[in-house]
XYZ file of C-alpha atoms in Angstrom:
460
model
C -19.778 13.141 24.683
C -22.650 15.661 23.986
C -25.432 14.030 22.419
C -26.744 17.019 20.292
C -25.460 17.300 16.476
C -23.104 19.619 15.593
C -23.676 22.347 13.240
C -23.217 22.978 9.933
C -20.617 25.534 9.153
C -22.266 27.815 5.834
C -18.929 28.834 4.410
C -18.068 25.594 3.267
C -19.139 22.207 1.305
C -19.580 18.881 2.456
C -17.702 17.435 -0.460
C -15.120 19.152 -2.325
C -14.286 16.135 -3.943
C -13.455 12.506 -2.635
C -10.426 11.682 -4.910
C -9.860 8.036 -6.141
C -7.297 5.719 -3.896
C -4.204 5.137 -5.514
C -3.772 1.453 -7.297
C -3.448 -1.695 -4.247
C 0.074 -1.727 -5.487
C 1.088 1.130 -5.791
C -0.201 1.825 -1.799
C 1.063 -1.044 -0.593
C 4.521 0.009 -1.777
C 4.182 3.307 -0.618
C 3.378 2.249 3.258
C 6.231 -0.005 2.836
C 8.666 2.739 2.371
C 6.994 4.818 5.109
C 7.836 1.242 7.025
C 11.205 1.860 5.548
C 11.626 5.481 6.978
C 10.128 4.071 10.617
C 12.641 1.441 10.499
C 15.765 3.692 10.144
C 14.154 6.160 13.128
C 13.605 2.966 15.374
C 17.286 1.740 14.775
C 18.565 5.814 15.445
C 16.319 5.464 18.276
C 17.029 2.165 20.241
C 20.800 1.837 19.397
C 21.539 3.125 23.235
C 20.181 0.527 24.494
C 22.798 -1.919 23.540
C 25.310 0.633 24.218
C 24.323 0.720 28.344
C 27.252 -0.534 29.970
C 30.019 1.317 27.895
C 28.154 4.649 28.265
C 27.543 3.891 32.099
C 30.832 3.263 32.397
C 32.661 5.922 30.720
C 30.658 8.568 32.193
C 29.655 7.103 34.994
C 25.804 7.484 34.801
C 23.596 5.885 37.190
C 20.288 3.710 36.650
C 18.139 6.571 36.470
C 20.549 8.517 34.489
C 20.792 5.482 31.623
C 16.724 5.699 32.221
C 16.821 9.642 31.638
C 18.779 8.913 28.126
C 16.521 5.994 27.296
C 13.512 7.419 27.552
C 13.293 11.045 28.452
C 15.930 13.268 26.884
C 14.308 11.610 23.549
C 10.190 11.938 24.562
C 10.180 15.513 25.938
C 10.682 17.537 22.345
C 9.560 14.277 20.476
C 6.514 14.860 21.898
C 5.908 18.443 22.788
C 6.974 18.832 18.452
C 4.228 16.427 17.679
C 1.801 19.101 17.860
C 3.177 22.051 15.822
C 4.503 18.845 12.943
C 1.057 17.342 13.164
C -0.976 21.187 12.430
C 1.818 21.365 9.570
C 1.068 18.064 8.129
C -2.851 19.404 7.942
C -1.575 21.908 5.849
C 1.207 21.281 3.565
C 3.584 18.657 1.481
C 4.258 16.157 4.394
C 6.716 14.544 1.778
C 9.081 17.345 2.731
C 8.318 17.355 6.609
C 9.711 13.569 6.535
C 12.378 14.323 4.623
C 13.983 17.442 6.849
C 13.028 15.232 9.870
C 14.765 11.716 8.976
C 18.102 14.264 7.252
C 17.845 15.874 11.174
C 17.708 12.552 13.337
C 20.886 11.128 11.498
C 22.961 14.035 11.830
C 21.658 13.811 15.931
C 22.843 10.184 16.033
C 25.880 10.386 14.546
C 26.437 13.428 16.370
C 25.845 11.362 19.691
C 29.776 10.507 18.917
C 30.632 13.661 20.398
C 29.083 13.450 23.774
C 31.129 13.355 26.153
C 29.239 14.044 29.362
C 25.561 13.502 30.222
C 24.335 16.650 29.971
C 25.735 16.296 26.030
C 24.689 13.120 24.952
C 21.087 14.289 26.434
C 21.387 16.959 24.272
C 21.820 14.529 21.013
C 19.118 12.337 22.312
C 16.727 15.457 22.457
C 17.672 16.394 19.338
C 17.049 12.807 17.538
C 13.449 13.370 19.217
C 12.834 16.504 17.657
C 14.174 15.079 14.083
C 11.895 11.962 14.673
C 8.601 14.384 15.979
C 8.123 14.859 11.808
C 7.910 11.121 11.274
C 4.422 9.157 12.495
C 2.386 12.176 12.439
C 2.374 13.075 8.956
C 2.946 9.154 7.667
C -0.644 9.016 9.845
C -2.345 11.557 7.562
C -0.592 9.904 4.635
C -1.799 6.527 4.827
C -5.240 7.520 5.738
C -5.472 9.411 2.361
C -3.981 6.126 0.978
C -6.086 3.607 2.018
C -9.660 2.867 1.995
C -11.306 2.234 5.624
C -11.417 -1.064 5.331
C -7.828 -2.025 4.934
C -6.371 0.875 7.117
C -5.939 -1.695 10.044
C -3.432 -3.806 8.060
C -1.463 -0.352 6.469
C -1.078 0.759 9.724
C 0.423 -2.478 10.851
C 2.596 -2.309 7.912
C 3.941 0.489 8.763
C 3.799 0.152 12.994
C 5.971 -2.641 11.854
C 8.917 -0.493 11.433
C 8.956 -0.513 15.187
C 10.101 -4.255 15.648
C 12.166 -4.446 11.804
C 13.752 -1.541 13.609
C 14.242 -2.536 16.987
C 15.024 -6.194 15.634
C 17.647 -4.281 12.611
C 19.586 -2.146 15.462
C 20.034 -5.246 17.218
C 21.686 -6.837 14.460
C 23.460 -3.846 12.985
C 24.347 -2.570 16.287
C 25.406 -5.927 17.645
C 27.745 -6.230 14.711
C 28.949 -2.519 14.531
C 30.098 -2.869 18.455
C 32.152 -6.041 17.335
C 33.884 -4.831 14.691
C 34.959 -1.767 16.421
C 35.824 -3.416 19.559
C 38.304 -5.181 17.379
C 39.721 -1.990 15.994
C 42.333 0.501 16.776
C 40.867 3.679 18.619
C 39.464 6.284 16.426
C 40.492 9.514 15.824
C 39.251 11.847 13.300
C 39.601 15.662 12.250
C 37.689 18.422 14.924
C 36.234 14.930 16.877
C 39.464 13.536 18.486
C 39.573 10.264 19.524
C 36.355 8.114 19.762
C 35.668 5.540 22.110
C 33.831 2.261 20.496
C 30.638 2.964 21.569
C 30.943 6.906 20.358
C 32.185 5.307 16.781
C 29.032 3.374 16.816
C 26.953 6.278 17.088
C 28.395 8.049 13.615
C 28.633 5.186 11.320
C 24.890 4.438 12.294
C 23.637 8.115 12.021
C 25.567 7.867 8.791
C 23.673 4.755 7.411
C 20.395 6.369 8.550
C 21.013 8.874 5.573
C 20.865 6.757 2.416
C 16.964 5.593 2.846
C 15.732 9.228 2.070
C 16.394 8.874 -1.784
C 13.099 6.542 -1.780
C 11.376 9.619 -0.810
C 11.820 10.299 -4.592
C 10.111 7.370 -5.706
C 6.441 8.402 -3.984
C 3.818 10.892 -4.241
C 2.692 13.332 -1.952
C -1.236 11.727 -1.824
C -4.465 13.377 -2.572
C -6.699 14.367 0.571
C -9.640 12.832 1.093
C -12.849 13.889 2.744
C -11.384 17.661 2.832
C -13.427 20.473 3.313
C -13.255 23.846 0.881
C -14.633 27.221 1.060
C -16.679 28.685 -1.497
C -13.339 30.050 -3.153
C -12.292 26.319 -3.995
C -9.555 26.622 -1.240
C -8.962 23.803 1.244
C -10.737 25.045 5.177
C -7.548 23.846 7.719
C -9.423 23.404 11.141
C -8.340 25.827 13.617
C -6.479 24.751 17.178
C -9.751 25.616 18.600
C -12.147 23.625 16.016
C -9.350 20.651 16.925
C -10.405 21.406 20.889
C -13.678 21.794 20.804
C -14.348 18.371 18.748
C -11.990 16.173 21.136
C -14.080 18.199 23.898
C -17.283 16.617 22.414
C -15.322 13.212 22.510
C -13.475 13.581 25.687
C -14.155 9.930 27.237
C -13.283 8.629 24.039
C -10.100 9.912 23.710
C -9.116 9.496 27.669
C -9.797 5.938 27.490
C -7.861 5.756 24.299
C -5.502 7.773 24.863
C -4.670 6.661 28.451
C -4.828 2.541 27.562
C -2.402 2.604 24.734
C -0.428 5.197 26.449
C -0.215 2.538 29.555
C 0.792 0.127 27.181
C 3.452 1.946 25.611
C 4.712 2.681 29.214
C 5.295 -0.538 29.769
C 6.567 -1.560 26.417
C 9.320 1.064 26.253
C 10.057 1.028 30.020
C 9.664 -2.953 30.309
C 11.514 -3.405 26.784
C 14.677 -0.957 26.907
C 15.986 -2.486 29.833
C 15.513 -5.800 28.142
C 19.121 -6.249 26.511
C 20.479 -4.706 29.833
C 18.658 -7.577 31.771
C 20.088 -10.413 30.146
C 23.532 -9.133 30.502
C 23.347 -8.155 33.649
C 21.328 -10.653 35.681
C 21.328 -13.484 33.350
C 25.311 -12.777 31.813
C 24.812 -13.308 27.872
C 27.233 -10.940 26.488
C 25.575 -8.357 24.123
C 26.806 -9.510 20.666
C 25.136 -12.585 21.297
C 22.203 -11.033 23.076
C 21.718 -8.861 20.142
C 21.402 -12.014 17.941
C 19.074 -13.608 19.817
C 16.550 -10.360 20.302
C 16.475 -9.709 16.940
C 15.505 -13.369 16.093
C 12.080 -12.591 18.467
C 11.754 -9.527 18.221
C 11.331 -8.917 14.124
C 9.262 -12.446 14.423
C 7.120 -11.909 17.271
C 6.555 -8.729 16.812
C 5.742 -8.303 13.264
C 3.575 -11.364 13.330
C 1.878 -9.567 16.218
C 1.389 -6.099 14.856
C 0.117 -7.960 11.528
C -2.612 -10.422 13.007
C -3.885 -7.233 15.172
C -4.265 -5.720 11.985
C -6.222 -8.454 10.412
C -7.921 -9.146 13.571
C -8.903 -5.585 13.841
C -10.412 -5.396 9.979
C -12.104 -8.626 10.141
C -13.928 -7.415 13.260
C -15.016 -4.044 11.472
C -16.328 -5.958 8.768
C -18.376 -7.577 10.779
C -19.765 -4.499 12.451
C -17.700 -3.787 15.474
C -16.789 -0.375 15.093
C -15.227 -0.319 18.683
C -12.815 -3.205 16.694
C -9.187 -1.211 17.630
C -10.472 -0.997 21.336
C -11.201 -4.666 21.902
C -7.953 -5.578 19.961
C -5.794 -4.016 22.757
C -8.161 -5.047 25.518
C -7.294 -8.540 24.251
C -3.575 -8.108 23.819
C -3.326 -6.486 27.529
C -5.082 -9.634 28.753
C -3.042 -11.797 26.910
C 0.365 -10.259 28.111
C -0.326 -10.735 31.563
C 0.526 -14.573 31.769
C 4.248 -14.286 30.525
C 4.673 -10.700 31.485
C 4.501 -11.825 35.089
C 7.380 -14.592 35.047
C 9.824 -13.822 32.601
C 11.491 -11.004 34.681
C 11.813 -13.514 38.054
C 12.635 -17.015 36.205
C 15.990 -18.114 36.840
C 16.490 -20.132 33.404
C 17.834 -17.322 31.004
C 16.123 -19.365 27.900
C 13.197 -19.503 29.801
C 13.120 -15.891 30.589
C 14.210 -15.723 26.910
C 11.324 -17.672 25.432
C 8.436 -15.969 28.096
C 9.797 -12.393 26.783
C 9.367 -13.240 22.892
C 6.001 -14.587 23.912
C 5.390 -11.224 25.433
C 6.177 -9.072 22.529
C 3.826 -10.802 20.147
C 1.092 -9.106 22.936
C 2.676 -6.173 23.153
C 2.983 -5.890 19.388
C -0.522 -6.998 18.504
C -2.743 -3.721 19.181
C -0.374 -0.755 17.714
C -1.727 -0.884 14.743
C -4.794 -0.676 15.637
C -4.065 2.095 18.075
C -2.949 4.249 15.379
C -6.029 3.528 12.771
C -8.262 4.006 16.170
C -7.577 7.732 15.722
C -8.642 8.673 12.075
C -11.756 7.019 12.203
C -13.044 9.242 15.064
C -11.640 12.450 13.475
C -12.319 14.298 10.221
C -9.501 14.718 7.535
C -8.351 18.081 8.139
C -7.913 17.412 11.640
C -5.692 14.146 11.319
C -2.480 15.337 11.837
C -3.010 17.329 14.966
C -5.190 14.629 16.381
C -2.270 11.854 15.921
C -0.118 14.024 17.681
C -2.090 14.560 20.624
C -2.006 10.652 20.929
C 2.148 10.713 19.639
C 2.421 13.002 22.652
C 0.299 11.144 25.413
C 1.823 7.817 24.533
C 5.650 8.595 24.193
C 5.747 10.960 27.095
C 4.052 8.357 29.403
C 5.576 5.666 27.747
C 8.909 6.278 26.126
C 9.383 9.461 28.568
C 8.772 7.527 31.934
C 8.723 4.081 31.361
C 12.467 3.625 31.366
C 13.081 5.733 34.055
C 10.624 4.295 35.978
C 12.248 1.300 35.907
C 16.053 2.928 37.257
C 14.383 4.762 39.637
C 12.811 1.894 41.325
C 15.864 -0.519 40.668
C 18.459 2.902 42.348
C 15.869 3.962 44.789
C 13.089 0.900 45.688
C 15.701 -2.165 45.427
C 18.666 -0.983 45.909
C 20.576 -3.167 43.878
C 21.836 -3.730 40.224
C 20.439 -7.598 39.954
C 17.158 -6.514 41.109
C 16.060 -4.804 37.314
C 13.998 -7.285 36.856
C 11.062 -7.023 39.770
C 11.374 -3.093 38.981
C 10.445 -4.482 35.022
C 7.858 -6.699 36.464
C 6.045 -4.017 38.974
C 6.109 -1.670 35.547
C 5.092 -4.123 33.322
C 2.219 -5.449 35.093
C 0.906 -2.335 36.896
C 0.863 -0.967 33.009
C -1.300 -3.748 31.153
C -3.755 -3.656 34.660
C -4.276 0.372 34.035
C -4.885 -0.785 30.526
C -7.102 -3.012 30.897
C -9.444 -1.130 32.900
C -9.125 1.799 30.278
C -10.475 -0.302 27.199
C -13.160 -2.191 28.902
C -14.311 1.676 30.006
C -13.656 2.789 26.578
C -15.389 0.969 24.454
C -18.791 2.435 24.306
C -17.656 6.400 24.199
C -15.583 4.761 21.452
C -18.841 3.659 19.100
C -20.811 6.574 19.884
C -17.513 9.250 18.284
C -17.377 6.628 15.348
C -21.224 7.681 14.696
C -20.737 11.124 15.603
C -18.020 11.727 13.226
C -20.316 10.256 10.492
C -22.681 12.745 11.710
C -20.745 15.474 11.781
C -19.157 15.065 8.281
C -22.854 14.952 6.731
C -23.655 18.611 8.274
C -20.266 19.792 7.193
């Protein structure tokens, strides 16, 4: 980072004005239903993994292939979109970018019922990316105009916990939808044809997904804070190259950010969408029951994770650690390590069990804090784009090749089916040791953008 101040552009005021936060209720409802709206993507999102044998089956899909649709076909336009959503959400009502989004990603999931090859049902999956792109980058910008400073660690764990209600809701919902119509009849309906169960899945889901966008109706589009104007009055939007040239000044910064939560979401999405997969194939629990059982640890685990990193990560800002998001996920990649190691190799499925709901509280704990990390080292009207640069790093490392990594080296490495779980361990750990070396390198380029950004909003 250069050391020299940056400066001051004449055109424009420091202060247009710094508009009041909205009542503690009031906000804490309104993350909540951003929560809501993650919730309902997350459940779109991670239904196909309990859907793995069926689909592997029926069209005959490989490892790799199943990786492809896990990860991939969803990450690529989820987030290339990022970037174009995240400039938008600088600019105008991001009420409205949510709600074309979350109306997009439902008809792509219940579309899924129509695949019918793997090039098609890669196709859906792209297109429930590119519905879900609108999501976390303008809910970002949101709750940062929401919020004070001080409690942005536990809003953004508030709403990061849509990620394990989600995860833990499509277990449930999913495990129950796949039981009641592998009870039923075959379906056939008008222009579809006949459905198989795990294509019937897809549309009553993508359906259900629907019904949670009246709430939008019930919030406000919030106030910006800390927004430059021009002379005129009118809101300055920073330019692609004003975006560039400030993560330029903060390069190391955001490579060591950027790069450690991205190597922890590689191994979360790559180590954790094989995990259903895992227990029914190596360890033979039969998905309805394994879909029981994850939810139970993963809506506990990880929501009590994601909400002490939160606290964790406040409490240390208020007592003057401004590199506090940092040293919460160096702590949670430590922390994994111990029961990231065995659960994959023990031969006790409880056991394995128990060591993976362990692991998720870790693996939970810092994305929160990952999230908040990135609006306190960027100005307002450079939020949205900024997010998505990190939406982009993390979910095309980590939801983009994370999964596959893990069929490639099970197809290609192994050799063999009942091997998944050493290609989830060399992922796994190989991820939280990349990690690990990226925070502890991070952590002083990390305090010195914290006081350049206060810098650079004084001369602006």
């Amino acid at each position: 980072m250069q050391s020299s101040d940056p400066d001051p552009n004449a055109d424009t005021q420091s202060s247009s004005s710094s508009p009041e936060y909205p009542s503690e209720g009031y906000s804490w409802y309104f993350v909540t239903v951003l929560m809501i709206f993650y919730v309902v993507s997350f459940l779109d999102r991670q239904l196909i993994g309990l859907l793995i044998a069926p689909i592997k089956e029926d069209l005959d899909l490989s490892d790799t292939q199943i990786g492809m649709l896990l990860g991939f076909a969803f990450a690529f336009l989820y987030a290339i979109l990022g970037f174009p959503l995240g400039r938008l959400a600088d600019r105008v009502n991001r009420k409205y970018i949510i709600g074309i989004g979350m109306f997009f990603w439902s008809i792509m999931t219940a579309g899924t019922a129509l695949a019918r090859s793997f090039f098609s049902i890669f196709l859906f999956r792209m297109g429930v990316g590119v519905g879900e792109a609108s999501l976390s980058p303008a809910a970002y910008s949101m709750i940062t105009d929401t919020f004070p400073p001080d409690k942005l660690g536990r809003a953004f764990s508030v709403y990061s916990a849509g990620i394990y209600f989600g995860a833990g809701f499509s277990l449930l919902v999913g495990g129950q939808v796949i039981v009641w119509v592998s009870n039923m009849d075959p379906v056939s309906l008008p222009l579809m044809g006949e459905l198989r169960p795990w294509q019937t899945v897809f549309l009553i889901v993508g359906i259900i997904g629907m019904f949670p966008l009246v709430l939008l109706a019930t919030i406000k589009e919030p106030k910006r804070h800390g927004v430059k104007v021009h002379d005129s009055g009118k809101p300055k939007q920073a330019s692609v190259g004003e975006v560039a040239a400030y993560i330029g000044k903060n390069w190391k910064t955001f490579f060591f950010h950027h790069m450690g939560f991205a190597a922890l979401a590689f191994s979360s999405y790559g180590v954790g969408n094989w995990g259903v997969e895992f227990m029914r194939r190596v360890h033979g629990w039969d998905v309805p029951f394994i879909s029981r059982v994850f939810a139970l640890h993963v809506i506990v685990c990880g929501v009590a994770g994601i909400f002490i990193g939160g606290y964790l990560m406040d409490y240390l800002s208020k007592k003057g650690y401004t590199d506090s998001a940092i040293r919460v996920g160096l702590l949670a990649s430590i922390l994994w390590i111990p029961t990231g190691i065995f659960y994959p190799i023990v031969a006790n499925p409880w056991l394995a069990w128990s060591l993976m709901a362990v692991s998720f509280f870790f693996v939970a704990f810092p994305i929160g804090a990952a999230a908040a990390a990135v609006q306190k080292i960027v100005p307002n009207d450079m939020r949205g784009q900024a997010s998505a640069l990190y939406l982009f790093t993390a979910n095309l490392i980590g939801l983009g090749i994370g999964p596959v990594a893990v069929g490639l080296l099970t197809d290609r490495v192994f050799h063999d089916e009942m091997k998944l779980g050493y290609s989830m361990l060399i992922v796994g750990v190989g991820a939280h040791i990349l990690a690990i070396v990226s925070f502890s390198l991070g952590m002083k380029p990390f305090r010195e953008s914290v006081a350049y950004l206060k810098k650079y909003n004084e001369n602006h």
